[in-house]
Backbone as ProteinMPNN parsed JSONL, in Angstrom:
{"seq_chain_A": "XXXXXXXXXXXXXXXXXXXXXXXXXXXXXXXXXXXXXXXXXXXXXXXXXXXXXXXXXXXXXXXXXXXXXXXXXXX", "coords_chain_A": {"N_chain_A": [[3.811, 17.71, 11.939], [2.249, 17.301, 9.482], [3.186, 19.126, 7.918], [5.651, 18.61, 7.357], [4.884, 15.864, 6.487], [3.639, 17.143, 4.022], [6.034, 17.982, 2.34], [7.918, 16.51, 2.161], [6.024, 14.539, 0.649], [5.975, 16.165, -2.07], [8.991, 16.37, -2.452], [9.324, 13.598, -3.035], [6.759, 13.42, -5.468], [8.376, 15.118, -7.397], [11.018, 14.458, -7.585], [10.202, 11.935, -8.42], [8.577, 12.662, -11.512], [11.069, 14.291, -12.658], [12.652, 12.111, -12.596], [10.95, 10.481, -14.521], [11.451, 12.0, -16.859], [13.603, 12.498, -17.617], [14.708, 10.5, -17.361], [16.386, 9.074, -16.01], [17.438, 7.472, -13.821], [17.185, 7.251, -10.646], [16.939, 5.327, -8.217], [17.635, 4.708, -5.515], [17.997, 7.003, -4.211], [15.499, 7.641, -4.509], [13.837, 5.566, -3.205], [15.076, 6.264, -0.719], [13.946, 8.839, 0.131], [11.218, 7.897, -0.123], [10.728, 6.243, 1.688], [10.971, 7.306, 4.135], [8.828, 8.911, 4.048], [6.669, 6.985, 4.398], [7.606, 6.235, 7.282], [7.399, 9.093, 8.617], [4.408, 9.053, 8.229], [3.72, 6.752, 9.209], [4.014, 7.16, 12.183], [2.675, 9.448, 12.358], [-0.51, 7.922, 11.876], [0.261, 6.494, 14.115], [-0.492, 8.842, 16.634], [-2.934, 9.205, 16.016], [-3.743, 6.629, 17.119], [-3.907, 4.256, 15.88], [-2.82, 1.354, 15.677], [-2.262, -0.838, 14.091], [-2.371, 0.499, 11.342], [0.145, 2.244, 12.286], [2.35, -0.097, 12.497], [2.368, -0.916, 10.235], [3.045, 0.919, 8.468], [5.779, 1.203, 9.741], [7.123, -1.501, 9.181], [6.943, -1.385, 6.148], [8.65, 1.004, 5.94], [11.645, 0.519, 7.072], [11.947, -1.499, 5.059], [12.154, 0.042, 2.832], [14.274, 1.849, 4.036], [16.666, -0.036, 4.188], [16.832, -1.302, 1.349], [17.189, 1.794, 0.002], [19.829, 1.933, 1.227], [20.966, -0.279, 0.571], [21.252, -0.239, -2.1], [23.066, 2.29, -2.45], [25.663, 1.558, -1.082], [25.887, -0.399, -2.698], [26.514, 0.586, -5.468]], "CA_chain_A": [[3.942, 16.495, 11.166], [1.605, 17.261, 8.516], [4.081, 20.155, 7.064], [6.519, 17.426, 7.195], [4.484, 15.081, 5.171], [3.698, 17.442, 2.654], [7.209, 18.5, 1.992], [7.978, 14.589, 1.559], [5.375, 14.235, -0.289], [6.221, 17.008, -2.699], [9.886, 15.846, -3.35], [8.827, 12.545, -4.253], [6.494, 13.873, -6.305], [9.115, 16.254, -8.141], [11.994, 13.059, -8.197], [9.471, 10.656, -9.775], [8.609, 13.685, -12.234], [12.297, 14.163, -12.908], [12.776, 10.639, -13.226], [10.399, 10.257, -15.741], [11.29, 12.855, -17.736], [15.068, 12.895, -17.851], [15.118, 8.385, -18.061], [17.831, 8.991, -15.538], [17.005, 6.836, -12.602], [18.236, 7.668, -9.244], [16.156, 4.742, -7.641], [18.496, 4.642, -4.013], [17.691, 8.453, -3.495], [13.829, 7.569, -4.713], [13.359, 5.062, -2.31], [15.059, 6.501, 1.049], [12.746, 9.679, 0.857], [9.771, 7.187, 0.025], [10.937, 5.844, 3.314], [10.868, 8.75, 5.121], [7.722, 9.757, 4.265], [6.292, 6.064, 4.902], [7.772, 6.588, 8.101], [5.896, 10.016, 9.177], [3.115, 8.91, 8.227], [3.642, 6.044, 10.627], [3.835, 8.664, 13.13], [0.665, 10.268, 11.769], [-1.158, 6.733, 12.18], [0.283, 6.298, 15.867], [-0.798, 9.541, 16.889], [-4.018, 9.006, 15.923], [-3.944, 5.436, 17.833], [-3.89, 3.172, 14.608], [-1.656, 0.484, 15.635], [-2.102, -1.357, 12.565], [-1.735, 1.082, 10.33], [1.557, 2.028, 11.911], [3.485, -1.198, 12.504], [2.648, -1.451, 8.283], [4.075, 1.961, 7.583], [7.071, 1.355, 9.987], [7.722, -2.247, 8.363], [7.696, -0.735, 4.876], [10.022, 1.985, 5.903], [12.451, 0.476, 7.2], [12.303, -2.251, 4.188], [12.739, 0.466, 2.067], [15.344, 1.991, 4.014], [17.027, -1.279, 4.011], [17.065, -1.137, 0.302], [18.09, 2.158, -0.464], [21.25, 2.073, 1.488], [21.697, -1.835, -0.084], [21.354, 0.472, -3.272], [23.661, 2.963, -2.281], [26.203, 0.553, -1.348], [26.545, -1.292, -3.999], [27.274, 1.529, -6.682]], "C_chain_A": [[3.298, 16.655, 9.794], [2.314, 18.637, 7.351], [5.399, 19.32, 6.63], [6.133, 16.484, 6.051], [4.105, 15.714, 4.261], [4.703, 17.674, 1.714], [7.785, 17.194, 1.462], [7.313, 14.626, 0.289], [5.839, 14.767, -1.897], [7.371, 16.73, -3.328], [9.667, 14.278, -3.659], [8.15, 12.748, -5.411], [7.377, 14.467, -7.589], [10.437, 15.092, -8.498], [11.372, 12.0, -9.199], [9.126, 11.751, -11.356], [10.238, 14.178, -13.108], [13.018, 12.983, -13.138], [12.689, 9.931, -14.309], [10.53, 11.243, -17.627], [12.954, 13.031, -18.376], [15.248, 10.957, -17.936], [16.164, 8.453, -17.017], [17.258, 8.578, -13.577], [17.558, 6.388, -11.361], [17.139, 6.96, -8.304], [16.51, 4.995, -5.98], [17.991, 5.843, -3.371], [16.292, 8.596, -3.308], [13.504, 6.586, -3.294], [13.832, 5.444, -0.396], [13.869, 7.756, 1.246], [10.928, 9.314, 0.657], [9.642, 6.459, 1.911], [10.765, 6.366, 4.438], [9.147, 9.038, 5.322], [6.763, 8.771, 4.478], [6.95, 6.014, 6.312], [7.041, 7.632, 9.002], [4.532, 9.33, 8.897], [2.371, 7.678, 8.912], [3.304, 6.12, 11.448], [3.007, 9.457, 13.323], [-0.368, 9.358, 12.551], [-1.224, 6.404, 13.483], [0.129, 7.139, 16.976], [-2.374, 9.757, 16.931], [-4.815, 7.167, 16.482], [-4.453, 4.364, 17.104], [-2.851, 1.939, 14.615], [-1.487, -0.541, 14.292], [-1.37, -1.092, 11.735], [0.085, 1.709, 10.607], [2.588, 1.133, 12.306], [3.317, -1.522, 11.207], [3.348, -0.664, 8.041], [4.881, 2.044, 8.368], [7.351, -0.196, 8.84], [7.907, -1.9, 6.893], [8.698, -0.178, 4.718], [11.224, 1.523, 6.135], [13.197, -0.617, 6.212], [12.98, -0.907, 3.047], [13.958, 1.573, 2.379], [16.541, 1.126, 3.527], [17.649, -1.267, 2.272], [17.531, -0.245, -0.642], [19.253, 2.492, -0.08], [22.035, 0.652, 0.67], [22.419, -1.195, -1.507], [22.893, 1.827, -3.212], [25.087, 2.515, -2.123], [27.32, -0.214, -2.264], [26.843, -0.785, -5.378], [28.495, 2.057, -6.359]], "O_chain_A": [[3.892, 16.073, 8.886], [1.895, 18.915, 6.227], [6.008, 19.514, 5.578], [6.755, 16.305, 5.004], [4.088, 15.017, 3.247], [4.496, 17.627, 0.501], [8.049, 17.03, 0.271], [7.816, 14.714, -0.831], [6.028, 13.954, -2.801], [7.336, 16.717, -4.558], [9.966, 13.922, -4.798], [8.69, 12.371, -6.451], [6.987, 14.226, -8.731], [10.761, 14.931, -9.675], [11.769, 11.465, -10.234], [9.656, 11.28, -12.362], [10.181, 14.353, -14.325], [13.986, 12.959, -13.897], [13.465, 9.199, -14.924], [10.055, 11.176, -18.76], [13.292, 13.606, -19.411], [16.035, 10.415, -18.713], [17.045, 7.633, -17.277], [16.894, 9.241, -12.606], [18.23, 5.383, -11.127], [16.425, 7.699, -7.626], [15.63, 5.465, -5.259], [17.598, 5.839, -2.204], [15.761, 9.284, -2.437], [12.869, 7.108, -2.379], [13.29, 5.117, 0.66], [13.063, 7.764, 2.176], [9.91, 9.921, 0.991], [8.811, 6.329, 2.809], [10.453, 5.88, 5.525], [8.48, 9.276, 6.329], [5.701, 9.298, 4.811], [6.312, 5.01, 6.63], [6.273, 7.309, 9.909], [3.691, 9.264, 9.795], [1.176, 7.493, 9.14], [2.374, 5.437, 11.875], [2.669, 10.073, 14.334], [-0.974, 9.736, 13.554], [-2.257, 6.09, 14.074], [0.4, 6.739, 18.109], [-2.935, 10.414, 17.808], [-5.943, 6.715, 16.281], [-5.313, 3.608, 17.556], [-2.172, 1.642, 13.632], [-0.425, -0.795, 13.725], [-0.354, -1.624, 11.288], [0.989, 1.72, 9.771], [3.723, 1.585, 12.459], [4.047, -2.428, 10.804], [4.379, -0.967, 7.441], [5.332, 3.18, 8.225], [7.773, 0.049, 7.709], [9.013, -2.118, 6.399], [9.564, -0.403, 3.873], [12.099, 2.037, 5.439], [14.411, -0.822, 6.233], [14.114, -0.963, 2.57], [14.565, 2.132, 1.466], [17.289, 1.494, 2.621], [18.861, -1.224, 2.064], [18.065, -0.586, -1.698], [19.902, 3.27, -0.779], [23.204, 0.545, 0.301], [23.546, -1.422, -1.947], [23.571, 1.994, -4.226], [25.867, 2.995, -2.946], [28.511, -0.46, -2.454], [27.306, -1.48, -6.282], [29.105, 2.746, -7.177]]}, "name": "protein", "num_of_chains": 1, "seq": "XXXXXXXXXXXXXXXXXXXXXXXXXXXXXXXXXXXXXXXXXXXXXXXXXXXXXXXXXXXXXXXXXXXXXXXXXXX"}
Protein backbone atom coordinates (compact mmCIF):
# COMPACT_ATOMS: atom_id res chain seq x y z
CA UNK A 1 0.00 0.00 0.00
CA UNK A 2 2.55 2.44 0.80
CA UNK A 3 4.30 1.91 -2.84
CA UNK A 4 0.89 2.53 -4.01
CA UNK A 5 0.51 5.75 -2.22
CA UNK A 6 3.64 7.05 -3.24
CA UNK A 7 3.15 6.44 -6.89
CA UNK A 8 -0.31 8.41 -6.43
CA UNK A 9 1.16 10.71 -4.74
CA UNK A 10 3.86 11.40 -7.27
CA UNK A 11 1.45 11.74 -10.32
CA UNK A 12 -0.53 14.22 -8.65
CA UNK A 13 2.29 15.89 -7.81
CA UNK A 14 3.68 15.89 -11.55
CA UNK A 15 -0.26 16.79 -13.02
CA UNK A 16 -0.61 19.75 -10.63
CA UNK A 17 3.09 20.71 -11.78
CA UNK A 18 2.04 20.34 -15.39
CA UNK A 19 -1.01 22.10 -14.77
CA UNK A 20 0.56 24.94 -13.50
CA UNK A 21 2.96 25.34 -15.87
CA UNK A 22 1.33 24.66 -19.21
CA UNK A 23 -2.38 26.84 -17.85
CA UNK A 24 -3.92 23.83 -19.47
CA UNK A 25 -6.28 22.40 -16.96
CA UNK A 26 -7.23 18.85 -17.07
CA UNK A 27 -9.24 19.18 -13.70
CA UNK A 28 -11.55 15.59 -14.37
CA UNK A 29 -8.18 13.60 -14.73
CA UNK A 30 -6.78 15.83 -11.53
CA UNK A 31 -9.43 14.95 -9.41
CA UNK A 32 -10.08 11.04 -10.12
CA UNK A 33 -6.33 10.25 -9.22
CA UNK A 34 -6.79 12.69 -6.13
CA UNK A 35 -9.49 10.19 -5.48
CA UNK A 36 -7.63 7.33 -5.71
CA UNK A 37 -5.09 8.26 -3.62
CA UNK A 38 -7.72 9.64 -0.93
CA UNK A 39 -8.99 6.32 -1.21
CA UNK A 40 -5.63 4.23 -0.31
CA UNK A 41 -4.99 6.12 2.12
CA UNK A 42 -8.39 5.20 3.49
CA UNK A 43 -7.10 1.81 3.39
CA UNK A 44 -3.90 2.92 5.12
CA UNK A 45 -6.15 4.51 8.01
CA UNK A 46 -8.35 1.19 8.27
CA UNK A 47 -5.49 -0.93 8.52
CA UNK A 48 -4.17 0.80 11.14
CA UNK A 49 -7.79 0.72 12.95
CA UNK A 50 -8.66 4.53 12.46
CA UNK A 51 -12.24 4.38 11.78
CA UNK A 52 -12.58 7.97 11.63
CA UNK A 53 -10.00 8.76 9.69
CA UNK A 54 -11.20 6.29 7.10
CA UNK A 55 -14.95 6.83 6.70
CA UNK A 56 -13.42 10.79 5.95
CA UNK A 57 -11.00 9.59 3.33
CA UNK A 58 -13.63 7.16 1.82
CA UNK A 59 -16.40 10.05 1.83
CA UNK A 60 -14.01 12.42 0.07
CA UNK A 61 -13.13 9.84 -2.46
CA UNK A 62 -15.90 8.90 -3.60
CA UNK A 63 -17.13 12.77 -3.69
CA UNK A 64 -14.38 13.32 -5.74
CA UNK A 65 -14.91 10.41 -7.79
CA UNK A 66 -18.39 11.54 -8.18
CA UNK A 67 -17.10 14.70 -9.63
CA UNK A 68 -14.57 13.69 -11.89
CA UNK A 69 -16.70 11.39 -13.88
CA UNK A 70 -19.65 14.41 -13.57
CA UNK A 71 -16.54 16.23 -15.21
CA UNK A 72 -15.83 13.79 -17.66
CA UNK A 73 -19.29 13.54 -18.74
CA UNK A 74 -20.12 16.60 -19.41
CA UNK A 75 -17.24 17.54 -21.96
Amino acid sequence: MKIVKIILALIVLGLSAYQLITENFVIPYYMLIVGAFMLVTGLVELQKDRKGGFLGCVIVSLFLFFVSLQGLLMN
